[in-house]
Each structure stands twice: as structure tokens, then as C-alpha cells.
């Protein structure tokens, strides 16, 4: 591991300068307030009318209430606080090998069409004298996924949060997802998978570290996928 973390001063300085000038990720923290269920129900009723439906028919009587509750659940990430989530789950340890949590299922809502996208998140990081409880990583994923999102931003938010909260030597995040806005409408391609990644610290500056991470997240229980 020491070799992994040793680079020439020039390369390190160049990478640090590159990361320092990266554009900040758009803030999608919302208002932090719980969803207004009554307003949502009224809006769903209006939408049903605009679509030519009859909100008072038997099958739709409870639909505005159900949709309002579903939307509130699927956007609950706006009310979650990362520091509160991580409270008591950062542990000091002299461990500098890669930690990976892969195949984290997630569901999110595309902010362009309000249709779901879903898939798996793979996370790896190089500890810097502390590690995080493994269950917290999927919770961080859910915190950002349970908002109106785009996949690219979701990927970066997960990576930058882990890098910041753990002060990790490096973080890698890969997201693989299917988007219903592509499957149900538009190009209507059913088997398209979008893949995004965010590599920070040693995962960005050291090719061998990045390749090790990518190899490990592709390894199945039966061996390498290739």
C-alpha cells in the first residue's frame, strides 16, 4: 500500500490543482421541510383532470393521497442530514487498504421527467486513519438518491461526501442505472444502461488504484466477469 500512496511531487501538485478548480456540484438540498401532502394531493387531482380523467371515479378516489405519500417517500432525502446519519459511526483505525461496498441497490427520480431511474452503486475508499460503519454507505447513497436527481450529480455527491466526511486518501464511485424516461418514452430503448463514475484523490491520480477498484467491483462470486 505505501507504493500506492507515493507519487512524484509534480503529479500530486498537478492533481491537487485540478481538483481545487473543479466546479462545485449543484446544491439540491431542497428546503429541508417535509413534503406538503395536502398541496400535493390537490395538484395530483388537477393533473388527473388535465389528463382527461375523472378523479371521482372509484379507481382514482384514493389516487391523489397515494401519489402524494409516494412522492414524499421518494424525496425524503431532502430532510436527511449527513452529519446526523454518521453520528458515532466513524472509527479510528490504522488501516490503509481499499474498502469497497458494491452492488448497492438504489432508486431515484429523474428531475427532468419525474420518472424513476434505478440500478446499483459501487463505492470504494482508501481510509486515512478512520473508517465508517459499512451500513452507513448505503444510507448515504439513499440520502442523495431520494431526491429529484440526475445520475451524474448523484455520483459526484456520494463521492464528495465520503471524501469530505472521512478525509479519505481517495474515493471511487461508479453508478450503473436504467432510466424509465428512456425506456417508456423518447428513444424507448429497453436494455440501455447508463454508467457514471467519480474518482477523487488517489483514485483519480493513481491509475493502478483506479484499475484495482474497477476490477474488484466487476468480480462476481464466481470469479471475474471477463
Short mmCIF file of C-alpha atoms in Angstrom, two decimals:
data_model
loop_
_atom_site.label_atom_id
_atom_site.label_comp_id
_atom_site.label_asym_id
_atom_site.label_seq_id
_atom_site.Cartn_x
_atom_site.Cartn_y
_atom_site.Cartn_z
CA UNK A 1 0.00 0.00 0.00
CA UNK A 2 2.77 2.58 0.67
CA UNK A 3 3.71 2.44 -3.04
CA UNK A 4 0.12 3.23 -3.93
CA UNK A 5 0.19 6.44 -1.96
CA UNK A 6 3.64 7.66 -3.13
CA UNK A 7 3.69 9.86 -6.23
CA UNK A 8 6.16 12.41 -7.50
CA UNK A 9 5.61 15.90 -6.14
CA UNK A 10 4.84 17.25 -9.60
CA UNK A 11 1.99 14.83 -10.27
CA UNK A 12 0.50 15.31 -6.83
CA UNK A 13 0.61 19.09 -7.16
CA UNK A 14 -0.98 18.92 -10.61
CA UNK A 15 -3.79 16.67 -9.41
CA UNK A 16 -4.46 18.81 -6.34
CA UNK A 17 -4.63 21.88 -8.54
CA UNK A 18 -7.07 20.12 -10.88
CA UNK A 19 -9.35 19.06 -8.01
CA UNK A 20 -9.16 22.52 -6.42
CA UNK A 21 -10.56 24.11 -9.59
CA UNK A 22 -13.38 21.63 -10.19
CA UNK A 23 -16.78 23.26 -10.44
CA UNK A 24 -18.90 22.81 -7.31
CA UNK A 25 -21.79 20.36 -7.52
CA UNK A 26 -25.21 21.98 -7.77
CA UNK A 27 -26.95 22.17 -4.41
CA UNK A 28 -30.14 20.10 -4.49
CA UNK A 29 -30.79 20.15 -0.78
CA UNK A 30 -34.32 21.49 -1.21
CA UNK A 31 -35.97 23.47 1.56
CA UNK A 32 -35.33 20.80 4.18
CA UNK A 33 -39.04 20.83 5.04
CA UNK A 34 -41.36 17.81 4.91
CA UNK A 35 -43.49 17.48 1.80
CA UNK A 36 -46.83 19.32 1.86
CA UNK A 37 -49.17 16.36 1.38
CA UNK A 38 -52.34 18.43 1.09
CA UNK A 39 -50.91 20.57 -1.71
CA UNK A 40 -49.58 17.50 -3.49
CA UNK A 41 -52.99 15.82 -3.35
CA UNK A 42 -54.65 18.88 -4.87
CA UNK A 43 -52.05 19.02 -7.62
CA UNK A 44 -52.50 15.34 -8.46
CA UNK A 45 -56.25 15.87 -8.71
CA UNK A 46 -55.67 18.76 -11.12
CA UNK A 47 -53.26 16.63 -13.14
CA UNK A 48 -55.83 13.84 -13.46
CA UNK A 49 -58.37 16.34 -14.73
CA UNK A 50 -55.85 17.78 -17.20
CA UNK A 51 -55.15 14.27 -18.49
CA UNK A 52 -58.87 13.83 -19.24
CA UNK A 53 -59.56 11.51 -16.31
CA UNK A 54 -62.32 11.58 -13.72
CA UNK A 55 -60.76 11.85 -10.24
CA UNK A 56 -64.06 10.92 -8.63
CA UNK A 57 -64.34 7.53 -10.30
CA UNK A 58 -63.89 4.55 -7.99
CA UNK A 59 -60.40 3.53 -9.11
CA UNK A 60 -58.99 7.04 -8.64
CA UNK A 61 -60.65 8.13 -5.40
CA UNK A 62 -57.55 7.45 -3.30
CA UNK A 63 -55.00 8.10 -6.04
CA UNK A 64 -54.12 11.72 -5.08
CA UNK A 65 -53.45 10.64 -1.49
CA UNK A 66 -51.39 7.62 -2.58
CA UNK A 67 -49.34 9.63 -5.07
CA UNK A 68 -48.68 12.39 -2.53
CA UNK A 69 -47.41 9.86 0.04
CA UNK A 70 -45.32 8.06 -2.60
CA UNK A 71 -43.68 11.30 -3.74
CA UNK A 72 -42.98 12.29 -0.15
CA UNK A 73 -41.29 8.94 0.46
CA UNK A 74 -39.25 9.07 -2.75
CA UNK A 75 -37.94 12.56 -1.94
CA UNK A 76 -37.31 12.10 1.79
CA UNK A 77 -33.60 12.62 1.22
CA UNK A 78 -34.18 16.37 1.39
CA UNK A 79 -34.82 16.04 5.13
CA UNK A 80 -31.80 13.85 5.92
CA UNK A 81 -28.64 15.26 7.50
CA UNK A 82 -25.35 13.53 6.70
CA UNK A 83 -23.64 14.50 9.95
CA UNK A 84 -26.57 13.15 11.96
CA UNK A 85 -26.56 9.97 9.86
CA UNK A 86 -22.84 9.39 10.51
CA UNK A 87 -23.04 10.18 14.23
CA UNK A 88 -20.95 7.65 16.15
CA UNK A 89 -20.10 5.58 13.08
CA UNK A 90 -16.56 6.87 12.31
CA UNK A 91 -13.95 4.61 13.86
CA UNK A 92 -10.21 5.33 14.27
CA UNK A 93 -8.12 2.51 12.82
CA UNK A 94 -4.67 2.04 11.32
CA UNK A 95 -5.82 0.52 8.06
CA UNK A 96 -4.83 1.80 4.64
CA UNK A 97 -6.12 -0.87 2.25
CA UNK A 98 -9.07 -0.30 -0.02
CA UNK A 99 -12.58 -0.67 1.41
CA UNK A 100 -15.31 -1.50 -1.11
CA UNK A 101 -19.09 -1.76 -0.78
CA UNK A 102 -20.57 -2.79 -4.11
CA UNK A 103 -23.95 -3.64 -5.63
CA UNK A 104 -25.85 -1.11 -3.50
CA UNK A 105 -29.38 -1.02 -4.92
CA UNK A 106 -30.88 2.44 -5.33
CA UNK A 107 -33.98 4.12 -6.75
CA UNK A 108 -34.17 7.79 -7.65
CA UNK A 109 -36.36 10.21 -9.60
CA UNK A 110 -35.19 11.92 -12.78
CA UNK A 111 -35.67 15.67 -12.28
CA UNK A 112 -36.36 16.20 -15.99
CA UNK A 113 -39.41 13.94 -16.35
CA UNK A 114 -40.20 12.87 -12.77
CA UNK A 115 -39.76 9.24 -13.78
CA UNK A 116 -37.67 6.72 -11.85
CA UNK A 117 -34.14 5.62 -12.61
CA UNK A 118 -32.63 2.74 -10.69
CA UNK A 119 -29.65 0.45 -10.52
CA UNK A 120 -26.54 -0.20 -8.45
CA UNK A 121 -23.85 1.91 -6.82
CA UNK A 122 -20.31 0.69 -6.17
CA UNK A 123 -18.21 2.60 -3.63
CA UNK A 124 -14.56 2.28 -2.67
CA UNK A 125 -12.29 4.38 -0.48
CA UNK A 126 -8.77 4.43 0.95
CA UNK A 127 -9.02 5.15 4.69
CA UNK A 128 -7.00 7.90 6.33
CA UNK A 129 -6.83 6.72 9.96
CA UNK A 130 -10.58 6.18 10.19
CA UNK A 131 -13.30 4.06 8.61
CA UNK A 132 -17.06 4.38 8.50
CA UNK A 133 -19.58 1.73 9.55
CA UNK A 134 -20.40 -0.25 6.41
CA UNK A 135 -24.16 0.22 6.74
CA UNK A 136 -23.68 3.99 6.56
CA UNK A 137 -22.50 3.90 2.95
CA UNK A 138 -25.83 2.60 1.57
CA UNK A 139 -27.58 5.17 3.78
CA UNK A 140 -25.52 7.95 2.23
CA UNK A 141 -26.45 6.62 -1.21
CA UNK A 142 -30.14 6.68 -0.25
CA UNK A 143 -29.87 10.20 1.16
CA UNK A 144 -28.88 11.60 -2.23
CA UNK A 145 -30.92 9.16 -4.32
CA UNK A 146 -34.16 10.06 -2.52
CA UNK A 147 -34.25 13.46 -4.21
CA UNK A 148 -35.01 14.74 -7.69
CA UNK A 149 -31.74 13.91 -9.40
CA UNK A 150 -29.63 13.34 -12.46
CA UNK A 151 -27.31 10.36 -12.38
CA UNK A 152 -24.14 12.39 -12.95
CA UNK A 153 -24.76 14.65 -9.98
CA UNK A 154 -25.81 11.76 -7.76
CA UNK A 155 -22.48 10.05 -8.47
CA UNK A 156 -20.41 13.10 -7.59
CA UNK A 157 -22.40 13.92 -4.45
CA UNK A 158 -21.82 10.45 -3.00
CA UNK A 159 -18.09 10.60 -3.76
CA UNK A 160 -17.51 14.13 -2.47
CA UNK A 161 -19.48 13.48 0.73
CA UNK A 162 -17.40 10.42 1.57
CA UNK A 163 -14.16 12.22 0.72
CA UNK A 164 -15.12 15.15 2.92
CA UNK A 165 -16.56 13.30 5.91
CA UNK A 166 -13.86 10.62 6.06
CA UNK A 167 -10.94 12.76 4.91
CA UNK A 168 -10.16 9.68 2.85
CA UNK A 169 -6.98 9.36 0.80
CA UNK A 170 -9.18 8.51 -2.16
CA UNK A 171 -12.76 7.71 -3.12
CA UNK A 172 -14.21 5.98 -6.15
CA UNK A 173 -17.91 5.74 -7.03
CA UNK A 174 -19.46 4.01 -10.03
CA UNK A 175 -23.21 4.12 -10.72
CA UNK A 176 -24.99 1.85 -13.22
CA UNK A 177 -28.62 2.69 -13.89
CA UNK A 178 -31.63 2.20 -16.14
CA UNK A 179 -33.82 5.22 -16.79
CA UNK A 180 -37.56 4.89 -17.37
CA UNK A 181 -37.51 8.22 -19.21
CA UNK A 182 -35.50 6.38 -21.90
CA UNK A 183 -37.37 3.08 -21.63
CA UNK A 184 -41.01 4.25 -21.53
CA UNK A 185 -40.76 7.32 -23.78
CA UNK A 186 -38.28 9.10 -26.05
CA UNK A 187 -35.92 6.59 -27.67
CA UNK A 188 -37.72 3.67 -25.93
CA UNK A 189 -34.59 1.56 -25.57
CA UNK A 190 -35.20 -1.18 -23.02
CA UNK A 191 -31.70 -2.52 -22.40
CA UNK A 192 -29.64 0.65 -22.19
CA UNK A 193 -27.58 1.10 -19.03
CA UNK A 194 -26.01 4.45 -18.16
CA UNK A 195 -22.68 4.27 -16.31
CA UNK A 196 -21.15 7.23 -14.47
CA UNK A 197 -18.11 7.49 -12.22
CA UNK A 198 -16.41 9.91 -9.87
CA UNK A 199 -12.78 9.37 -8.84
CA UNK A 200 -11.22 11.55 -6.15
CA UNK A 201 -7.79 11.65 -4.52
CA UNK A 202 -5.69 8.56 -5.17
CA UNK A 203 -8.45 7.05 -7.32
CA UNK A 204 -8.04 9.96 -9.72
CA UNK A 205 -4.28 10.45 -9.55
CA UNK A 206 -3.10 6.83 -9.50
CA UNK A 207 -4.10 4.59 -12.41
CA UNK A 208 -3.19 1.40 -10.54
CA UNK A 209 -5.52 2.28 -7.67
CA UNK A 210 -8.35 3.11 -10.05
CA UNK A 211 -7.84 -0.11 -12.02
CA UNK A 212 -7.80 -2.20 -8.84
CA UNK A 213 -11.12 -0.66 -7.78
CA UNK A 214 -12.73 -1.21 -11.19
CA UNK A 215 -11.51 -4.80 -11.29
CA UNK A 216 -12.81 -5.60 -7.81
CA UNK A 217 -16.30 -4.19 -8.38
CA UNK A 218 -16.62 -6.29 -11.53
CA UNK A 219 -15.60 -9.50 -9.82
CA UNK A 220 -18.58 -11.73 -9.13
CA UNK A 221 -18.82 -14.54 -6.62
CA UNK A 222 -17.92 -16.93 -9.42
CA UNK A 223 -14.83 -15.03 -10.50
CA UNK A 224 -14.03 -12.17 -12.85
CA UNK A 225 -16.78 -11.25 -15.25
CA UNK A 226 -14.26 -11.20 -18.09
#
